[in-house]
Amino acid sequence: MSLPPLAIPATGFFALLAIATWLLWRSSRSALRSGLEARKLAKETGSHHARLEHPWVDLSRCIGCASCIRACPEQGVLDLLHGQAAVVHGSRCIGHGECAANCPVGAIALTMADRKDREDLPALLPEMEAIGSPGLFLAGEVTGYALIRTAVDHGTRSARGAFTRKQQANLRSPVIPNGEGEQLLDLCIIGAGPAGLACSLEAKRLGLNFITLEQDRIGGTIARYPRQKLINTHEITLPLGGKIEGRTYQKSELMELWTKLCFDHQLPIQEGFVLESVQKDQDESFTVKTEAKAFRTRSVCLALGRRGIPNKLNVPGEDLLKVNYSLIDAHAYQNGNFLVVGGGDSAIEAALGLAEQTGNQVHLSYRRSAFFRLRARNHLLLQEALREKRIQVHLETTVHSIELDRVLLKREGKPTPLLAIPNDQVFVLIGGSPPMPILKEAGVSFDPALGPNQDPPAERGVGLLLPFLVATLAVGILLIWGLWNADYYQANALDRLSNENDNWLRPAKGVGLFAGIAAAFLICTNLLYLVRRSRSVPLKTGSLSKWMSAHISTGMLALVLAILHSGFSWDNNLGGHAIIGLAFLVGTGALGRYFYSFVPRVANGREQALEEALMNLHTNAKSWASVHRGFGETARREIAELIDRTRWHHGAVGSIVGLIKSQRDLRLTTRRLASEGRRQKVDATSLSQVLQVAKRAHRDALVAGHFEDIRSLLASWRYLHRWAGLLVVLLLAAHIWYAYRYGNLGGSS
Ligand SMILES: Cc1cc2nc3c(=O)[nH]c(=O)nc-3n(C[C@H](O)[C@H](O)[C@H](O)COP(=O)(O)OP(=O)(O)OC[C@H]3O[C@@H](n4cnc5c(N)ncnc54)[C@H](O)[C@@H]3O)c2cc1C
């Protein structure tokens, strides 16, 4: 018996596919496990909780392509859990929005964290004006949003608000002297960071009479970044033609740009002026008071940032000249003993920077027991520095006193409470006191009830409706066309030759040929989606989600046209195989995506139930333990182990064996718990509660495990889809070449 010609390559192809699927299944299980561990840790340390803007993932759409994770400039905000994107370290999000922009299926929206517990966020109108204080504008990070792009936008809007206010007051002349000869400014801007500078540029463009006051020097937080810091940003258009075009910048490049803009446009920036208060006057104007001078103004823009005045240690010796509150250039410090105080990103970056210089001994003192809320990169670099002993970390210590050549650290609860370390310079990087008192005094409200109320985003479904409608329409037209010319399409190959329509319906002529060319063109267009998605190709026109819709629609239309081109008859030849491949491609694309989005959602739901069960277990364990010593801990341990065994199996065989063994495992666990409970004389109600928890947790773990298996298998659809795509392209190329070489495209039939 002879095998069909394609049998051997097809068997090889499917065997390879099976192996690849199995490998993927294994690696996705272990990635999931570590992802869940990371999320658990994030929840324990509180870094799971987003502070303000953060991504929200529509699980009914997410296809788990990880584009969002790759696009995010911050690390660890998102991860793939159960094959879909999930927020892990929400607090690391500073609102870049790259995840949403790079999601091909529009599954991510930036949303606000719950503001009700935040009493440090000013209540503002959309124009950046403080609610209840007309003429008082807030811009940039002081509003709680941390991005250069946002600061520029806020600053620009504030200047426009001041301009409108001037127009409304019908102030024709920019400078109006009051009775005492004092000038009334149109706008007084405090702070020359990105927000204050953008506000100044726009004020200049609008012809306002304004002044900008800065306590330190222009550049704001950027001026205080470490020298080597790489800044991620979007394209930003500044007023008066200034542009930030690239996506990454060196600190020096941005500082040069700001300085040039200030010089070119002769911005009235006064350095060394520290704002003390803003008072509202009777005539709806303001008096801005600094140590040196007071200014009267119709509008005020507070672009103060959030760092305000650096926090101090308030310990003996802090007034020594060697104590600094920022580190700008670590290169300037070599061959010395340095102490960095603090546990945030700034402190860690400073310690790492100092440790890189020759001959430095770097100590880091932090009052807490671990570093929470660090950026992932800093966390990794710190671990590396600790392993290589480049930095000595003193956790749970505070500075007791600073002397000329040493520092004394206080260690709570240690036998020797004071630790002396040699020291040349101290860097105190423990944040700043935000400028909230000045804002409150100026009339800014921080009432969370006044802030914008954003409805939580809602799931929108897979989003395939439009492409399906297009495809249904195309199939409908195809069917009508087929029925219209049924006498030709129903005939066999020989009879077709004698049919009068053969000259324009056959694949190599008229409509048939046109449909073939159009199908090939659509397939090429379809592949452009991959080019747009690639991070190494600079084609960035249009949003990825629009490209994805076009990808689906062109794929489906290409199939319809290919069928028309074939004259509804695909034989055992290159063209016929290309059509079958195309149909498989469309199937794996559209249907695969539908099911893939559906199953992980269910898995995520189960996962939540399981997490809740585990949390309840921890809480209950404490209460059980308080009544029956030891039993609570035994129950917690037994149930946690049961969940772990039920949920995580090793390999496909392990899954099947695990399924059979899991009921027995549950029976044994509950039996052990019941006898231990009786031995410890636990009352019947508590015991039955514990057994119920064990059964529920077991059921959730079982279901979560199975969904996970299904999801891992379904995850292979994308790979199947890609390989099918490659196959179709190869078959199509061979088909076209063959038709040209041996077909009679130009000849008579
Ligand atoms: C370590 C770090 C890394 C960052 N990386 C990025 C990044 O890669 N990309 C990005 O987009 N964003 C990044 N950011 C955020 C970005 O730097 C800020 O969002 C931006 O600088 C905010 O601009 P701003 O003008 O609102 O405030 P700031 O830049 O803080 O400027 C405020 C100005 O007001 C002055 N001021 C304050 N109080 C007074 C007073 N009482 N009187 C007079 N003047 C006063 C200050 O001296 C300062 O010059 C980062 C921030 C930090 C801390």
Short mmCIF file of C-alpha atoms in Angstrom, two decimals, residues 153-609:
data_model
loop_
_atom_site.label_atom_id
_atom_site.label_comp_id
_atom_site.label_asym_id
_atom_site.label_seq_id
_atom_site.Cartn_x
_atom_site.Cartn_y
_atom_site.Cartn_z
CA ASP A 153 0.24 69.58 28.92
CA HIS A 154 -0.91 70.89 32.32
CA GLY A 155 1.41 73.90 32.13
CA THR A 156 0.18 74.82 28.66
CA ARG A 157 -3.47 74.50 29.70
CA SER A 158 -2.90 76.62 32.80
CA ALA A 159 -1.44 79.48 30.74
CA ARG A 160 -4.44 79.29 28.41
CA GLY A 161 -6.74 79.40 31.45
CA ALA A 162 -4.95 82.53 32.69
CA PHE A 163 -5.32 84.06 29.22
CA THR A 164 -9.07 83.37 29.15
CA ARG A 165 -9.37 84.87 32.61
CA LYS A 166 -7.59 87.96 31.43
CA GLN A 167 -9.89 88.23 28.44
CA GLN A 168 -12.96 87.71 30.59
CA ALA A 169 -11.87 90.48 32.88
CA ASN A 170 -11.55 92.54 29.74
CA LEU A 171 -8.03 93.55 30.57
CA ARG A 172 -6.82 95.21 27.47
CA SER A 173 -3.50 96.37 28.85
CA PRO A 174 -1.22 93.61 30.17
CA VAL A 175 0.03 95.78 33.03
CA ILE A 176 -2.33 97.79 35.20
CA PRO A 177 -0.81 99.86 37.96
CA ASN A 178 -2.81 99.86 41.19
CA GLY A 179 -3.14 102.75 43.54
CA GLU A 180 0.31 102.25 45.06
CA GLY A 181 2.09 101.98 41.70
CA GLU A 182 2.38 98.19 42.08
CA GLN A 183 2.02 96.16 38.91
CA LEU A 184 -0.76 93.62 38.55
CA LEU A 185 0.61 90.69 36.60
CA ASP A 186 -1.55 88.51 34.38
CA LEU A 187 0.11 85.39 35.71
CA CYS A 188 2.66 84.41 38.32
CA ILE A 189 4.14 80.94 37.80
CA ILE A 190 5.87 79.20 40.68
CA GLY A 191 8.32 76.46 39.76
CA ALA A 192 10.50 76.11 36.66
CA GLY A 193 10.24 72.36 36.11
CA PRO A 194 8.64 70.99 32.92
CA ALA A 195 5.17 72.24 33.97
CA GLY A 196 6.32 75.74 34.92
CA LEU A 197 8.47 76.05 31.82
CA ALA A 198 5.69 74.95 29.46
CA CYS A 199 3.36 77.39 31.22
CA SER A 200 5.95 80.19 30.79
CA LEU A 201 6.41 79.42 27.08
CA GLU A 202 2.67 79.42 26.43
CA ALA A 203 2.23 82.60 28.49
CA LYS A 204 4.93 84.21 26.34
CA ARG A 205 3.22 83.02 23.17
CA LEU A 206 -0.10 84.46 24.33
CA GLY A 207 1.52 87.78 25.20
CA LEU A 208 0.72 87.63 28.92
CA ASN A 209 2.52 89.80 31.43
CA PHE A 210 3.96 87.15 33.71
CA ILE A 211 6.85 86.15 35.91
CA THR A 212 8.22 82.72 36.87
CA LEU A 213 9.67 82.19 40.33
CA GLU A 214 11.96 79.27 41.13
CA GLN A 215 13.52 78.42 44.48
CA ASP A 216 16.46 76.59 42.94
CA ARG A 217 17.25 76.49 39.23
CA ILE A 218 15.40 75.71 36.01
CA GLY A 219 14.67 72.12 35.03
CA GLY A 220 12.92 71.04 38.24
CA THR A 221 13.20 67.35 39.01
CA ILE A 222 15.03 66.73 35.73
CA ALA A 223 17.89 68.93 36.92
CA ARG A 224 18.16 66.64 39.94
CA TYR A 225 18.16 63.35 38.05
CA PRO A 226 21.44 61.41 38.30
CA ARG A 227 23.76 62.45 35.45
CA GLN A 228 23.45 59.16 33.55
CA LYS A 229 19.68 58.86 33.89
CA LEU A 230 17.92 57.90 30.69
CA ILE A 231 14.55 59.61 30.37
CA ASN A 232 11.65 57.88 28.62
CA THR A 233 9.11 60.10 27.04
CA HIS A 234 6.71 60.51 24.15
CA GLU A 235 6.88 63.05 21.41
CA ILE A 236 6.03 66.38 23.04
CA THR A 237 5.29 69.65 21.32
CA LEU A 238 6.16 72.61 23.49
CA PRO A 239 4.70 76.05 22.96
CA LEU A 240 6.72 78.39 20.69
CA GLY A 241 7.98 75.59 18.50
CA GLY A 242 9.99 73.60 21.03
CA LYS A 243 9.90 69.86 20.32
CA ILE A 244 10.86 66.73 22.17
CA GLU A 245 10.85 64.22 19.35
CA GLY A 246 12.72 61.13 20.50
CA ARG A 247 11.49 58.57 22.97
CA THR A 248 14.61 58.41 25.13
CA TYR A 249 16.84 61.25 26.20
CA GLN A 250 19.91 61.83 28.29
CA LYS A 251 19.38 64.24 31.15
CA SER A 252 21.92 66.67 29.61
CA GLU A 253 20.01 66.76 26.31
CA LEU A 254 16.76 67.79 27.97
CA MET A 255 18.50 70.33 30.19
CA GLU A 256 20.14 71.88 27.13
CA LEU A 257 16.77 72.13 25.42
CA TRP A 258 15.12 73.85 28.41
CA THR A 259 18.01 76.29 28.82
CA LYS A 260 18.02 77.16 25.12
CA LEU A 261 14.25 77.79 25.11
CA CYS A 262 14.54 80.07 28.15
CA PHE A 263 17.35 82.02 26.53
CA ASP A 264 15.85 82.21 23.01
CA HIS A 265 12.51 83.50 24.29
CA GLN A 266 13.92 85.61 27.10
CA LEU A 267 11.57 84.06 29.65
CA PRO A 268 11.29 86.18 32.82
CA ILE A 269 12.46 83.48 35.23
CA GLN A 270 13.69 84.60 38.64
CA GLU A 271 15.80 81.99 40.41
CA GLY A 272 16.30 81.93 44.17
CA PHE A 273 12.72 82.96 45.03
CA VAL A 274 11.07 80.62 47.53
CA LEU A 275 7.29 80.78 47.62
CA GLU A 276 5.93 81.36 51.11
CA SER A 277 2.24 81.91 50.54
CA VAL A 278 -0.49 82.74 48.06
CA GLN A 279 -3.29 84.93 49.35
CA LYS A 280 -6.54 85.78 47.67
CA ASP A 281 -7.26 89.51 47.61
CA GLN A 282 -10.61 91.30 47.75
CA ASP A 283 -10.60 92.08 44.01
CA GLU A 284 -10.24 88.40 42.94
CA SER A 285 -6.50 88.87 42.38
CA PHE A 286 -3.71 87.19 44.38
CA THR A 287 -0.69 88.24 46.39
CA VAL A 288 2.21 85.85 45.98
CA LYS A 289 4.67 86.20 48.83
CA THR A 290 8.30 85.10 48.72
CA GLU A 291 11.01 85.72 51.28
CA ALA A 292 12.37 88.62 49.25
CA LYS A 293 9.35 90.18 47.56
CA ALA A 294 5.58 90.08 47.04
CA PHE A 295 3.83 90.05 43.66
CA ARG A 296 0.24 90.92 42.75
CA THR A 297 -1.27 88.87 40.01
CA ARG A 298 -4.62 88.03 38.43
CA SER A 299 -3.80 84.34 38.04
CA VAL A 300 -1.33 81.98 39.69
CA CYS A 301 0.07 78.71 38.35
CA LEU A 302 1.51 76.48 41.06
CA ALA A 303 3.90 74.12 39.27
CA LEU A 304 5.72 73.12 42.45
CA GLY A 305 6.19 69.40 41.82
CA ARG A 306 5.74 67.07 44.78
CA ARG A 307 9.18 67.04 46.27
CA GLY A 308 8.78 70.44 47.88
CA ILE A 309 11.32 70.99 50.62
CA PRO A 310 13.57 67.95 51.22
CA ASN A 311 12.79 66.03 54.40
CA LYS A 312 15.44 66.33 57.07
CA LEU A 313 16.69 63.87 59.65
CA ASN A 314 16.62 66.35 62.53
CA VAL A 315 19.62 64.80 64.24
CA PRO A 316 22.74 66.35 65.76
CA GLY A 317 25.34 67.20 63.10
CA GLU A 318 22.86 67.56 60.23
CA ASP A 319 23.99 71.16 59.75
CA LEU A 320 27.49 70.00 58.75
CA LEU A 321 28.48 70.93 55.19
CA LYS A 322 28.99 67.28 54.26
CA VAL A 323 25.24 66.58 54.49
CA ASN A 324 23.50 66.71 51.07
CA TYR A 325 19.87 66.30 50.04
CA SER A 326 20.45 65.31 46.42
CA LEU A 327 23.11 63.57 44.36
CA ILE A 328 23.47 64.90 40.85
CA ASP A 329 26.83 63.61 39.72
CA ALA A 330 28.20 60.50 41.41
CA HIS A 331 31.44 60.84 39.39
CA ALA A 332 32.38 63.79 41.55
CA TYR A 333 32.70 61.51 44.59
CA GLN A 334 35.59 59.06 44.62
CA ASN A 335 37.82 57.30 47.17
CA GLY A 336 35.61 58.13 50.11
CA ASN A 337 33.20 56.76 52.71
CA PHE A 338 29.59 57.58 51.91
CA LEU A 339 26.31 57.05 53.68
CA VAL A 340 23.03 57.18 51.76
CA VAL A 341 19.91 57.42 53.91
CA GLY A 342 16.62 56.25 52.43
CA GLY A 343 14.94 53.28 50.78
CA GLY A 344 13.26 54.71 47.69
CA ASP A 345 14.41 54.69 44.07
CA SER A 346 16.37 57.94 44.46
CA ALA A 347 18.33 56.56 47.43
CA ILE A 348 19.05 53.25 45.72
CA GLU A 349 20.10 54.95 42.47
CA ALA A 350 22.42 57.27 44.43
CA ALA A 351 23.97 54.36 46.36
CA LEU A 352 24.48 52.39 43.15
CA GLY A 353 25.99 55.42 41.41
CA LEU A 354 28.44 56.03 44.27
CA ALA A 355 29.33 52.34 44.46
CA GLU A 356 30.38 52.40 40.80
CA GLN A 357 33.12 54.99 41.43
CA THR A 358 36.68 54.00 42.26
CA GLY A 359 37.67 53.46 45.85
CA ASN A 360 34.27 54.19 47.41
CA GLN A 361 32.84 52.51 50.52
CA VAL A 362 29.07 52.91 50.34
CA HIS A 363 26.64 52.34 53.22
CA LEU A 364 22.88 52.49 52.90
CA SER A 365 20.71 53.04 55.95
CA TYR A 366 16.97 52.37 55.80
CA ARG A 367 14.51 52.38 58.68
CA ARG A 368 12.33 49.54 57.38
CA SER A 369 12.98 45.79 57.24
CA ALA A 370 12.94 45.50 53.43
CA PHE A 371 12.82 47.66 50.31
CA PHE A 372 9.24 48.08 49.16
CA ARG A 373 7.99 49.75 45.96
CA LEU A 374 11.33 49.83 44.19
CA ARG A 375 11.44 49.80 40.40
CA ALA A 376 12.22 46.28 39.22
CA ARG A 377 15.48 47.37 37.62
CA ASN A 378 16.72 49.07 40.79
CA HIS A 379 15.72 46.02 42.79
CA LEU A 380 17.81 43.77 40.54
CA LEU A 381 20.79 46.12 40.49
CA LEU A 382 20.69 46.40 44.27
CA GLN A 383 20.62 42.61 44.67
CA GLU A 384 23.62 42.38 42.36
CA ALA A 385 25.52 45.09 44.29
CA LEU A 386 24.76 43.29 47.57
CA ARG A 387 26.00 39.97 46.21
CA GLU A 388 29.19 41.61 45.02
CA LYS A 389 29.48 43.45 48.37
CA ARG A 390 29.67 46.86 46.66
CA ILE A 391 27.11 48.32 49.06
CA GLN A 392 26.56 47.60 52.75
CA VAL A 393 22.91 47.81 53.68
CA HIS A 394 21.82 48.55 57.26
CA LEU A 395 18.11 47.75 57.48
CA GLU A 396 15.99 48.84 60.45
CA THR A 397 18.43 51.60 61.33
CA THR A 398 18.08 55.34 61.73
CA VAL A 399 20.73 58.02 61.93
CA HIS A 400 21.56 58.87 65.53
CA SER A 401 24.12 61.62 64.91
CA ILE A 402 26.53 62.89 62.28
CA GLU A 403 30.11 63.75 63.19
CA LEU A 404 32.98 65.10 61.10
CA ASP A 405 34.50 61.75 60.23
CA ARG A 406 31.82 59.24 61.18
CA VAL A 407 28.10 58.63 61.53
CA LEU A 408 26.34 56.81 64.35
CA LEU A 409 23.42 54.58 63.31
CA LYS A 410 20.76 53.52 65.79
CA ARG A 411 19.69 49.87 65.64
CA GLU A 412 16.44 49.16 67.44
CA GLY A 413 16.36 45.98 69.55
CA LYS A 414 20.03 45.07 68.98
CA PRO A 415 22.49 44.32 71.81
CA THR A 416 24.75 47.16 70.64
CA PRO A 417 22.24 49.83 69.72
CA LEU A 418 24.78 52.22 68.15
CA LEU A 419 26.83 51.36 65.08
CA ALA A 420 29.67 53.72 64.11
CA ILE A 421 30.64 53.90 60.43
CA PRO A 422 33.45 56.02 58.96
CA ASN A 423 32.06 58.80 56.81
CA ASP A 424 33.04 61.65 54.49
CA GLN A 425 29.65 62.60 52.99
CA VAL A 426 26.02 61.91 53.83
CA PHE A 427 23.22 61.87 51.25
CA VAL A 428 19.79 62.17 52.82
CA LEU A 429 17.27 61.01 50.22
CA ILE A 430 14.13 60.47 52.23
CA GLY A 431 11.70 62.39 50.05
CA GLY A 432 10.37 65.83 50.62
CA SER A 433 7.48 67.37 52.47
CA PRO A 434 4.96 67.95 49.73
CA PRO A 435 3.85 71.54 49.35
CA MET A 436 0.37 70.68 50.65
CA PRO A 437 0.23 73.30 53.46
CA ILE A 438 0.97 76.13 50.99
CA LEU A 439 -1.71 74.77 48.64
CA LYS A 440 -4.30 74.40 51.39
CA GLU A 441 -3.60 77.89 52.64
CA ALA A 442 -4.02 79.20 49.10
CA GLY A 443 -7.53 77.71 48.98
CA VAL A 444 -6.93 74.41 47.16
CA SER A 445 -9.33 71.70 48.30
CA PHE A 446 -8.19 68.09 48.78
CA ASP A 447 -11.65 66.71 49.33
CA PRO A 448 -11.71 63.33 47.47
CA ALA A 449 -15.46 63.79 46.88
CA LEU A 450 -14.72 66.79 44.62
CA GLY A 451 -12.26 64.91 42.40
CA PRO A 452 -13.29 63.50 39.04
CA ASN A 453 -15.42 60.40 39.34
CA GLN A 454 -14.43 57.88 36.76
CA ASP A 455 -16.65 54.89 36.17
CA PRO A 456 -14.63 51.70 36.11
CA PRO A 457 -14.11 50.53 32.53
CA ALA A 458 -16.38 47.71 31.40
CA GLU A 459 -15.58 44.60 29.39
CA ARG A 460 -16.41 45.09 25.73
CA GLY A 461 -16.31 41.56 24.36
CA VAL A 462 -13.88 40.00 21.90
CA GLY A 463 -14.38 42.82 19.39
CA LEU A 464 -14.67 40.57 16.35
CA LEU A 465 -18.14 41.74 15.43
CA LEU A 466 -17.11 44.13 12.67
CA PRO A 467 -14.68 41.77 10.93
CA PHE A 468 -17.31 39.01 11.17
CA LEU A 469 -19.92 41.29 9.62
CA VAL A 470 -17.54 42.15 6.79
CA ALA A 471 -16.82 38.46 6.28
CA THR A 472 -20.53 37.51 6.37
CA LEU A 473 -21.28 40.17 3.78
CA ALA A 474 -18.45 38.94 1.56
CA VAL A 475 -19.58 35.30 1.91
CA GLY A 476 -23.16 36.37 1.08
CA ILE A 477 -22.00 38.13 -2.10
CA LEU A 478 -19.88 35.10 -2.98
CA LEU A 479 -22.85 32.76 -2.59
CA ILE A 480 -25.10 34.98 -4.73
CA TRP A 481 -22.36 35.11 -7.34
CA GLY A 482 -22.02 31.32 -7.20
CA LEU A 483 -25.78 30.81 -7.63
CA TRP A 484 -25.90 33.37 -10.43
CA ASN A 485 -23.29 31.41 -12.36
CA ALA A 486 -24.28 28.00 -11.03
CA ASP A 487 -24.32 26.36 -14.47
CA TYR A 488 -20.59 27.08 -14.83
CA TYR A 489 -19.46 26.35 -11.27
CA GLN A 490 -21.44 23.08 -11.03
CA ALA A 491 -19.94 21.72 -14.24
CA ASN A 492 -16.90 19.47 -14.19
CA ALA A 493 -13.51 20.65 -15.50
CA LEU A 494 -14.05 19.39 -19.06
CA ASP A 495 -17.57 20.79 -19.40
CA ARG A 496 -16.37 24.15 -18.10
CA LEU A 497 -14.07 24.47 -21.13
CA SER A 498 -17.06 24.43 -23.47
CA ASN A 499 -19.10 26.84 -21.28
CA GLU A 500 -19.46 30.31 -22.76
CA ASN A 501 -18.51 31.90 -19.39
CA ASP A 502 -15.22 30.03 -19.17
CA ASN A 503 -13.37 32.88 -20.79
CA TRP A 504 -13.96 35.21 -17.83
CA LEU A 505 -14.73 32.91 -14.88
CA ARG A 506 -11.76 30.53 -15.09
CA PRO A 507 -8.85 31.20 -12.66
CA ALA A 508 -6.57 32.53 -15.35
CA LYS A 509 -8.95 35.03 -16.92
CA GLY A 510 -11.33 37.92 -16.22
CA VAL A 511 -13.10 37.82 -12.85
CA GLY A 512 -11.29 34.64 -11.82
CA LEU A 513 -7.87 36.15 -12.42
CA PHE A 514 -8.83 39.45 -10.82
CA ALA A 515 -10.07 37.60 -7.68
CA GLY A 516 -6.76 35.70 -7.51
CA ILE A 517 -4.67 38.86 -7.78
CA ALA A 518 -6.87 40.62 -5.21
CA ALA A 519 -6.56 37.66 -2.81
CA ALA A 520 -2.75 37.69 -3.16
CA PHE A 521 -2.70 41.45 -2.62
CA LEU A 522 -4.88 41.11 0.50
CA ILE A 523 -2.60 38.43 1.93
CA CYS A 524 0.41 40.74 1.45
CA THR A 525 -1.52 43.61 3.09
CA ASN A 526 -2.50 41.24 5.87
CA LEU A 527 1.16 40.55 6.63
CA LEU A 528 1.88 44.26 7.06
CA TYR A 529 0.31 43.90 10.51
CA LEU A 530 3.37 41.89 11.57
CA VAL A 531 5.63 44.68 10.29
CA ARG A 532 3.64 47.29 12.22
CA ARG A 533 3.82 45.16 15.38
CA SER A 534 7.54 44.59 15.19
CA ARG A 535 9.48 46.83 17.55
CA SER A 536 12.51 46.90 15.26
CA VAL A 537 10.69 48.33 12.23
CA PRO A 538 9.97 52.08 12.36
CA LEU A 539 6.49 51.81 10.70
CA LYS A 540 4.25 53.26 13.40
CA THR A 541 1.32 54.69 11.40
CA GLY A 542 -2.15 54.02 12.83
CA SER A 543 -3.03 52.33 16.08
CA LEU A 544 -2.22 48.65 16.49
CA SER A 545 -5.83 47.82 17.20
CA LYS A 546 -6.89 49.27 13.81
CA TRP A 547 -4.16 47.21 12.17
CA MET A 548 -5.46 44.15 13.97
CA SER A 549 -9.00 44.76 12.64
CA ALA A 550 -7.56 45.18 9.14
CA HIS A 551 -5.54 41.98 9.66
CA ILE A 552 -8.68 39.98 10.45
CA SER A 553 -10.81 41.54 7.71
CA THR A 554 -8.17 41.15 4.96
CA GLY A 555 -7.57 37.52 6.00
CA MET A 556 -11.26 36.66 5.71
CA LEU A 557 -11.73 38.57 2.44
CA ALA A 558 -8.65 36.92 0.95
CA LEU A 559 -10.19 33.51 1.64
CA VAL A 560 -13.48 34.49 -0.04
CA LEU A 561 -11.63 35.85 -3.10
CA ALA A 562 -9.37 32.81 -3.27
CA ILE A 563 -12.46 30.57 -3.40
CA LEU A 564 -13.86 32.71 -6.22
CA HIS A 565 -10.50 32.55 -8.00
CA SER A 566 -10.51 28.75 -7.76
CA GLY A 567 -13.99 28.63 -9.34
CA PHE A 568 -15.30 26.81 -6.23
CA SER A 569 -13.15 23.82 -6.97
CA TRP A 570 -9.86 23.23 -5.20
CA ASP A 571 -8.02 20.17 -6.33
CA ASN A 572 -5.01 18.35 -5.00
CA ASN A 573 -2.60 20.98 -6.32
CA LEU A 574 -0.65 23.98 -5.01
CA GLY A 575 -3.55 26.39 -5.39
CA GLY A 576 -5.96 23.97 -3.68
CA HIS A 577 -3.54 23.46 -0.79
CA ALA A 578 -3.08 27.22 -0.47
CA ILE A 579 -6.87 27.61 -0.10
CA ILE A 580 -7.08 24.87 2.55
CA GLY A 581 -4.12 26.48 4.36
CA LEU A 582 -5.82 29.87 4.18
CA ALA A 583 -9.05 28.45 5.59
CA PHE A 584 -7.07 26.88 8.45
CA LEU A 585 -5.29 30.20 9.01
CA VAL A 586 -8.57 32.10 9.25
CA GLY A 587 -9.97 29.43 11.58
CA THR A 588 -7.00 29.49 13.96
CA GLY A 589 -7.01 33.28 13.89
CA ALA A 590 -10.62 34.21 14.50
CA LEU A 591 -11.95 31.17 16.36
CA GLY A 592 -8.74 30.64 18.30
CA ARG A 593 -8.84 34.21 19.45
CA TYR A 594 -12.46 33.91 20.55
CA PHE A 595 -11.95 30.80 22.65
CA TYR A 596 -8.60 31.95 23.99
CA SER A 597 -10.12 35.16 25.31
CA PHE A 598 -13.01 33.28 26.84
CA VAL A 599 -11.21 30.51 28.72
CA PRO A 600 -8.58 32.57 30.55
CA ARG A 601 -11.32 34.86 31.83
CA VAL A 602 -12.90 31.89 33.51
CA ALA A 603 -9.50 30.83 34.80
CA ASN A 604 -8.89 34.28 36.23
CA GLY A 605 -12.25 34.17 37.98
CA ARG A 606 -11.35 30.82 39.53
CA GLU A 607 -7.97 32.15 40.50
CA GLN A 608 -9.60 34.98 42.39
CA ALA A 609 -11.85 32.54 44.22
#
